[in-house]
XYZ file of C-alpha atoms in Angstrom:
406
model
C 16.676 37.980 29.622
C 19.960 38.018 27.411
C 18.883 37.328 24.053
C 21.791 36.078 21.566
C 19.596 35.040 18.712
C 19.451 36.967 15.178
C 15.940 37.296 15.048
C 13.961 40.625 15.040
C 14.421 42.787 17.356
C 11.290 43.111 19.773
C 11.051 39.214 19.699
C 7.941 37.270 18.701
C 4.889 37.938 20.426
C 3.747 35.711 22.867
C 0.372 34.345 23.969
C 1.779 34.225 27.616
C 1.384 38.221 27.984
C 5.507 38.649 27.730
C 8.039 39.111 24.944
C 10.669 37.074 25.592
C 13.405 35.191 22.910
C 14.982 31.965 23.860
C 19.133 31.834 23.827
C 18.667 28.034 23.549
C 16.068 26.372 21.284
C 15.555 22.625 21.344
C 12.531 20.558 20.290
C 11.414 17.618 18.534
C 13.118 15.729 15.850
C 11.577 13.154 13.774
C 8.498 10.910 14.778
C 10.294 9.690 17.967
C 13.900 11.690 17.941
C 15.452 14.847 19.648
C 16.990 17.311 17.865
C 18.732 20.058 19.842
C 20.151 23.672 18.362
C 22.306 26.693 19.748
C 21.531 30.130 18.954
C 20.062 29.505 15.473
C 17.236 27.440 14.699
C 18.699 23.968 13.668
C 19.104 23.743 9.659
C 16.461 20.522 9.788
C 13.689 23.339 10.941
C 13.957 25.603 7.880
C 11.515 24.298 4.865
C 12.010 25.039 1.793
C 10.198 26.348 -1.632
C 7.304 27.798 -0.168
C 7.578 27.431 3.130
C 11.185 29.121 3.011
C 10.840 32.601 5.294
C 11.906 33.088 8.485
C 9.970 31.021 11.174
C 9.839 33.386 13.898
C 7.362 35.203 10.953
C 5.635 32.195 10.232
C 5.269 29.870 12.451
C 3.267 30.851 15.691
C 4.335 27.631 17.585
C 7.461 28.948 19.067
C 5.662 31.336 20.405
C 4.043 28.639 22.090
C 6.921 26.641 23.066
C 8.206 30.404 24.767
C 4.696 30.093 26.491
C 5.252 26.691 28.070
C 8.914 28.017 28.733
C 6.900 30.596 31.203
C 4.875 27.734 32.482
C 7.571 25.179 32.605
C 6.306 22.328 31.315
C 3.386 21.164 29.128
C 2.046 19.772 25.524
C 1.735 22.095 22.390
C -0.065 21.269 19.569
C 1.027 22.651 15.877
C 1.664 21.892 12.445
C 4.862 20.563 11.280
C 6.833 18.890 8.191
C 6.999 14.869 8.897
C 10.595 14.102 7.985
C 9.497 11.027 6.159
C 7.578 12.685 3.845
C 7.674 16.493 3.781
C 4.004 16.606 4.685
C 2.835 19.277 6.976
C 0.726 17.233 9.182
C -0.528 18.026 12.840
C 1.926 17.538 15.453
C 1.747 17.198 19.304
C 5.315 18.154 21.470
C 5.287 18.076 25.152
C 8.162 20.433 26.352
C 10.124 21.558 29.388
C 12.037 24.509 30.703
C 15.484 23.529 31.689
C 18.248 25.471 32.880
C 22.095 24.026 32.239
C 23.613 23.245 34.901
C 26.797 24.729 34.080
C 25.401 28.391 33.197
C 22.149 30.496 34.028
C 20.338 30.249 30.583
C 17.277 28.176 30.043
C 16.336 26.012 26.830
C 13.381 24.269 25.819
C 13.632 20.450 25.909
C 11.066 18.097 24.143
C 10.280 15.706 21.539
C 6.991 15.249 19.492
C 5.044 12.878 17.541
C 2.359 13.286 14.862
C -1.009 12.030 16.038
C -2.369 11.107 12.255
C 1.040 8.543 11.434
C 1.704 7.562 14.906
C 1.272 3.801 15.425
C -1.563 3.952 18.313
C -3.292 5.905 15.502
C -3.166 2.525 13.366
C -4.596 0.360 15.614
C -6.586 -2.504 14.375
C -9.190 -1.804 17.715
C -9.154 1.830 15.491
C -9.058 1.772 11.742
C -10.317 -1.600 9.817
C -12.188 -1.488 7.195
C -15.882 -2.213 8.768
C -15.291 0.896 10.514
C -14.867 3.038 7.294
C -17.825 5.443 7.305
C -16.638 9.155 6.577
C -14.185 10.866 4.441
C -11.630 11.501 7.286
C -12.302 7.864 8.025
C -11.240 6.460 4.239
C -8.356 9.281 4.482
C -6.505 7.648 8.027
C -7.260 3.869 6.278
C -5.209 4.483 3.678
C -2.806 6.327 5.086
C -2.496 3.236 7.762
C -2.914 0.631 4.679
C 0.582 2.942 3.527
C 2.237 2.412 6.847
C 2.038 -1.223 6.779
C 3.388 -1.065 3.186
C 6.245 1.137 4.163
C 7.072 -1.298 7.514
C 7.302 -4.363 5.435
C 7.306 -3.376 2.163
C 5.234 -5.753 -0.411
C 5.154 -8.381 1.519
C 2.139 -6.501 3.861
C 0.318 -7.152 0.353
C -1.125 -10.876 1.331
C -2.587 -9.408 4.366
C -3.815 -5.749 3.007
C -5.830 -8.496 0.248
C -7.185 -11.252 3.096
C -7.178 -9.744 6.307
C -10.582 -8.478 7.216
C -9.117 -5.680 8.668
C -8.490 -4.225 5.303
C -11.230 -5.993 3.346
C -14.515 -5.759 4.475
C -17.845 -5.747 1.905
C -17.172 -2.696 0.335
C -14.661 -1.726 1.852
C -11.341 -2.486 0.818
C -7.230 -1.511 -0.562
C -6.239 -1.361 -3.772
C -2.968 -0.955 -5.300
C -1.791 -0.067 -8.629
C 1.662 0.586 -10.877
C 1.509 4.089 -11.490
C 3.826 4.011 -14.549
C 2.477 0.865 -15.773
C -1.158 1.041 -15.021
C -1.198 -2.728 -14.456
C -3.132 -3.794 -10.998
C -1.079 -5.160 -8.263
C -3.597 -5.645 -5.623
C -8.022 -5.479 -5.432
C -9.166 -6.647 -2.154
C -12.197 -7.457 -3.820
C -11.374 -8.946 -7.153
C -8.513 -10.493 -7.328
C -8.392 -11.206 -10.596
C -7.975 -8.384 -12.127
C -4.167 -8.265 -10.353
C -1.561 -8.263 -12.992
C -4.302 -6.929 -15.570
C -3.498 -3.621 -17.602
C -6.245 -1.218 -16.235
C -4.721 2.268 -17.291
C -7.681 2.625 -20.182
C -10.612 0.975 -18.027
C -13.724 3.637 -17.810
C -16.786 3.294 -15.645
C -20.374 3.139 -17.515
C -20.366 6.837 -17.912
C -16.978 6.626 -20.450
C -14.785 8.051 -17.296
C -11.196 7.063 -17.330
C -10.911 6.618 -13.875
C -7.638 4.345 -13.485
C -5.925 6.981 -15.240
C -7.077 9.684 -13.161
C -6.107 7.836 -9.907
C -2.737 8.021 -11.502
C -2.849 11.106 -12.473
C -4.149 12.472 -8.645
C -1.270 10.756 -7.346
C 1.257 11.853 -9.474
C 0.655 15.478 -10.003
C -1.077 16.048 -6.486
C 0.283 13.312 -4.370
C -2.815 12.662 -2.739
C -7.126 13.382 -3.445
C -10.440 11.881 -4.405
C -12.302 10.575 -7.838
C -15.525 10.005 -8.255
C -16.870 7.024 -10.538
C -19.238 4.190 -10.886
C -17.801 0.485 -10.003
C -19.575 -2.714 -9.307
C -20.023 -2.743 -5.398
C -18.969 -6.404 -4.147
C -22.033 -6.560 -1.371
C -24.662 -6.138 -4.071
C -23.207 -6.894 -7.282
C -24.357 -3.790 -8.664
C -22.272 -0.811 -10.102
C -22.777 1.942 -7.793
C -21.556 5.249 -7.613
C -17.724 5.208 -5.301
C -15.562 8.093 -4.503
C -12.268 6.912 -3.749
C -8.884 8.357 -1.901
C -5.987 7.363 -3.373
C -2.470 8.345 -2.434
C 0.901 8.054 -4.192
C 3.051 5.666 -2.264
C 6.775 5.081 -2.928
C 7.954 1.208 -1.928
C 11.863 0.274 -2.817
C 11.911 3.101 -5.837
C 8.863 2.343 -7.379
C 6.023 4.471 -7.656
C 2.354 2.988 -6.666
C -1.414 4.476 -6.286
C -2.895 2.913 -3.090
C -6.260 3.964 -2.250
C -9.707 2.467 -1.315
C -13.126 4.303 -1.789
C -16.892 4.615 -0.221
C -20.120 3.754 -2.641
C -22.398 6.756 -2.528
C -25.742 6.667 -0.789
C -28.372 6.243 -3.442
C -30.364 8.816 -1.100
C -27.818 11.956 -0.955
C -29.290 13.621 2.164
C -27.368 10.994 3.883
C -24.738 12.442 2.886
C -25.875 15.591 5.160
C -27.372 13.039 8.093
C -27.029 13.839 11.567
C -24.753 12.180 13.432
C -26.304 10.136 16.396
C -25.821 12.470 19.123
C -27.382 15.241 16.729
C -30.637 13.561 16.228
C -33.291 15.240 18.248
C -36.779 15.619 15.765
C -38.810 12.740 13.923
C -37.434 14.466 10.783
C -33.829 13.760 11.852
C -34.783 10.236 13.117
C -36.614 9.364 10.048
C -33.587 10.143 7.746
C -31.433 8.575 10.621
C -32.898 4.759 10.286
C -33.428 5.550 6.405
C -29.961 5.872 6.109
C -28.478 3.275 8.894
C -31.433 1.010 6.627
C -29.974 1.402 3.218
C -26.031 0.692 4.688
C -27.620 -2.590 5.914
C -28.806 -3.222 2.281
C -25.581 -2.052 0.685
C -23.236 -3.697 3.200
C -25.349 -6.470 4.529
C -24.208 -7.714 7.905
C -20.767 -6.097 7.134
C -22.890 -3.036 8.737
C -22.692 -4.545 12.146
C -19.833 -3.221 13.592
C -19.944 0.071 12.292
C -23.491 0.536 13.898
C -22.376 -0.794 17.018
C -18.854 1.179 17.297
C -18.883 4.362 14.928
C -19.557 8.151 16.508
C -21.962 8.482 13.692
C -24.368 5.744 14.732
C -24.420 5.200 18.793
C -23.860 8.441 21.318
C -25.587 8.286 24.583
C -29.216 7.154 24.538
C -29.262 6.949 20.897
C -27.915 4.143 18.556
C -29.228 1.733 15.713
C -31.116 -1.556 16.891
C -31.621 -4.296 13.985
C -33.540 -7.443 14.846
C -34.537 -10.618 12.413
C -38.038 -12.392 12.534
C -37.494 -14.427 15.122
C -36.705 -11.219 17.209
C -33.047 -12.293 17.633
C -31.114 -8.786 18.110
C -28.609 -8.467 15.159
C -27.300 -4.796 16.145
C -28.368 -3.962 20.013
C -25.733 -1.966 22.395
C -27.283 -2.740 25.615
C -26.637 -5.968 27.271
C -29.299 -8.249 25.536
C -28.045 -12.335 24.083
C -28.269 -12.104 20.615
C -29.325 -15.691 20.313
C -32.860 -15.459 22.460
C -35.817 -15.051 20.648
C -37.838 -12.235 22.087
C -41.171 -11.548 19.852
C -42.672 -12.537 23.167
C -41.209 -9.586 25.486
C -43.239 -7.060 26.643
C -42.629 -3.774 28.554
C -43.717 -2.420 31.964
C -46.987 -2.011 30.185
C -47.540 -4.974 28.682
C -46.767 -4.029 25.310
C -45.263 -6.837 22.524
C -42.259 -4.173 21.716
C -40.417 -6.516 19.411
C -43.525 -7.980 17.688
C -44.794 -4.494 17.195
C -41.411 -3.498 15.828
C -41.256 -6.325 13.479
C -45.020 -6.005 12.143
C -43.594 -2.243 11.122
C -41.175 -3.976 9.420
C -43.250 -6.168 7.691
C -45.964 -3.985 6.749
C -47.089 -2.900 3.431
C -45.521 0.501 3.858
C -42.397 -1.092 5.287
C -41.671 1.735 7.378
C -42.961 3.834 11.033
C -43.088 4.378 14.707
C -43.370 2.418 17.518
C -43.666 3.830 21.548
C -42.722 1.484 24.462
C -41.187 1.644 27.787
C -37.448 0.639 27.181
C -34.091 1.291 29.473
C -32.178 4.847 28.397
C -28.978 4.203 28.629
C -28.063 7.946 29.876
C -30.256 7.789 32.885
C -30.207 4.085 33.408
C -33.863 4.045 33.874
C -37.150 2.866 32.081
C -38.663 5.459 30.027
C -40.964 6.081 27.011
C -39.326 5.255 23.855
C -40.642 6.448 20.339
C -38.769 4.469 17.615
C -38.815 4.682 13.783
C -38.521 1.360 12.059
C -37.748 0.362 8.504
C -37.897 -2.937 6.905
C -35.268 -4.031 4.905
C -33.974 -6.962 3.283
C -30.656 -9.250 3.764
C -29.903 -12.826 2.757
C -33.114 -12.955 1.741
C -35.295 -11.952 4.777
C -36.620 -8.957 5.905
C -35.049 -7.268 8.941
C -35.855 -4.539 11.314
C -33.477 -1.731 11.136
C -34.752 1.311 14.042
C -33.480 3.645 16.301
C -35.470 5.982 18.827
C -35.626 9.058 21.027
C -36.718 9.579 24.754
C -39.263 11.769 25.261
C -40.116 12.658 21.697
C -43.320 14.259 21.524
């Protein structure tokens, strides 16, 4: 192949096993646009500062493009600068090998998008306050709020304050004017809006508002730890918040949201539903779910039903009240039915037994019964661990079980 690019002799290492150079480089530019260049890479692809090194030396995605050239077409995943922010983010491009109609030379034609900031990644069904549980969740939640602000400006403040998508119990959006130290938006406590909070400290004397402003100003984004009243309990609890610097109409703001840290620090290393395999893991899994119900109240239900931390395959959390109504139950049972008299294939009053464990002096324990396994669609023996927790003045049963547990 004839090479007319001023790149190092020998070309780029090609994961397909060959060493080739493209004479025309065409690839994605911007989130949905198309950029094309001939001979050298387009100027917009040359990054400044610490990235100002010939791309053929540093960026393996060029080799992946060449690989797709050999194959003919396909997707390439790599990291590249988002032209709207300059931030290096994961990017997915679809590329195709084409031949110029007026000659024999080939070209790589393609377009790409940034999945972390694409509109689909911020759809309400995927990103909402009630589904925030992990660090990854909180970062995506704040990034999507930023997208909302950049698309609509400060007109988005009303929805960010009052829409349940952005405000659910202990998870909410806050926005501060970075240079002034004043609160522009606070989803949990609107009375703080307009107040100067620059000198605020938590119960330990930590100036967390000033810390948030420093993080946004010097690093662009990051985490800070402090104590703050939990709107679900009214009690000051340890909290971690993720904040980002956001520029709207030429003004810098601190945008953020946070998570309250579980009192049981073991919950930070808790196995997910798909990883629970032993009695010890099951007990920790259920205890952490019970703590979350106590902390978030009914706001926890949507999370328990939909977040992969809490439901996978045949392992899931269930919650029932004193009348044996199913408050959280992913299987097809109607919540309005009182099922305290329900028996399994062996005649066991399974729901009554679960309630009795929650109401016992210990407030926790095991129940064994026959139950449908959603993974096999058959009735099998299930061993569940149950914990009683107070919700709206009533003890509810929080539990989960494993099939075939010895």
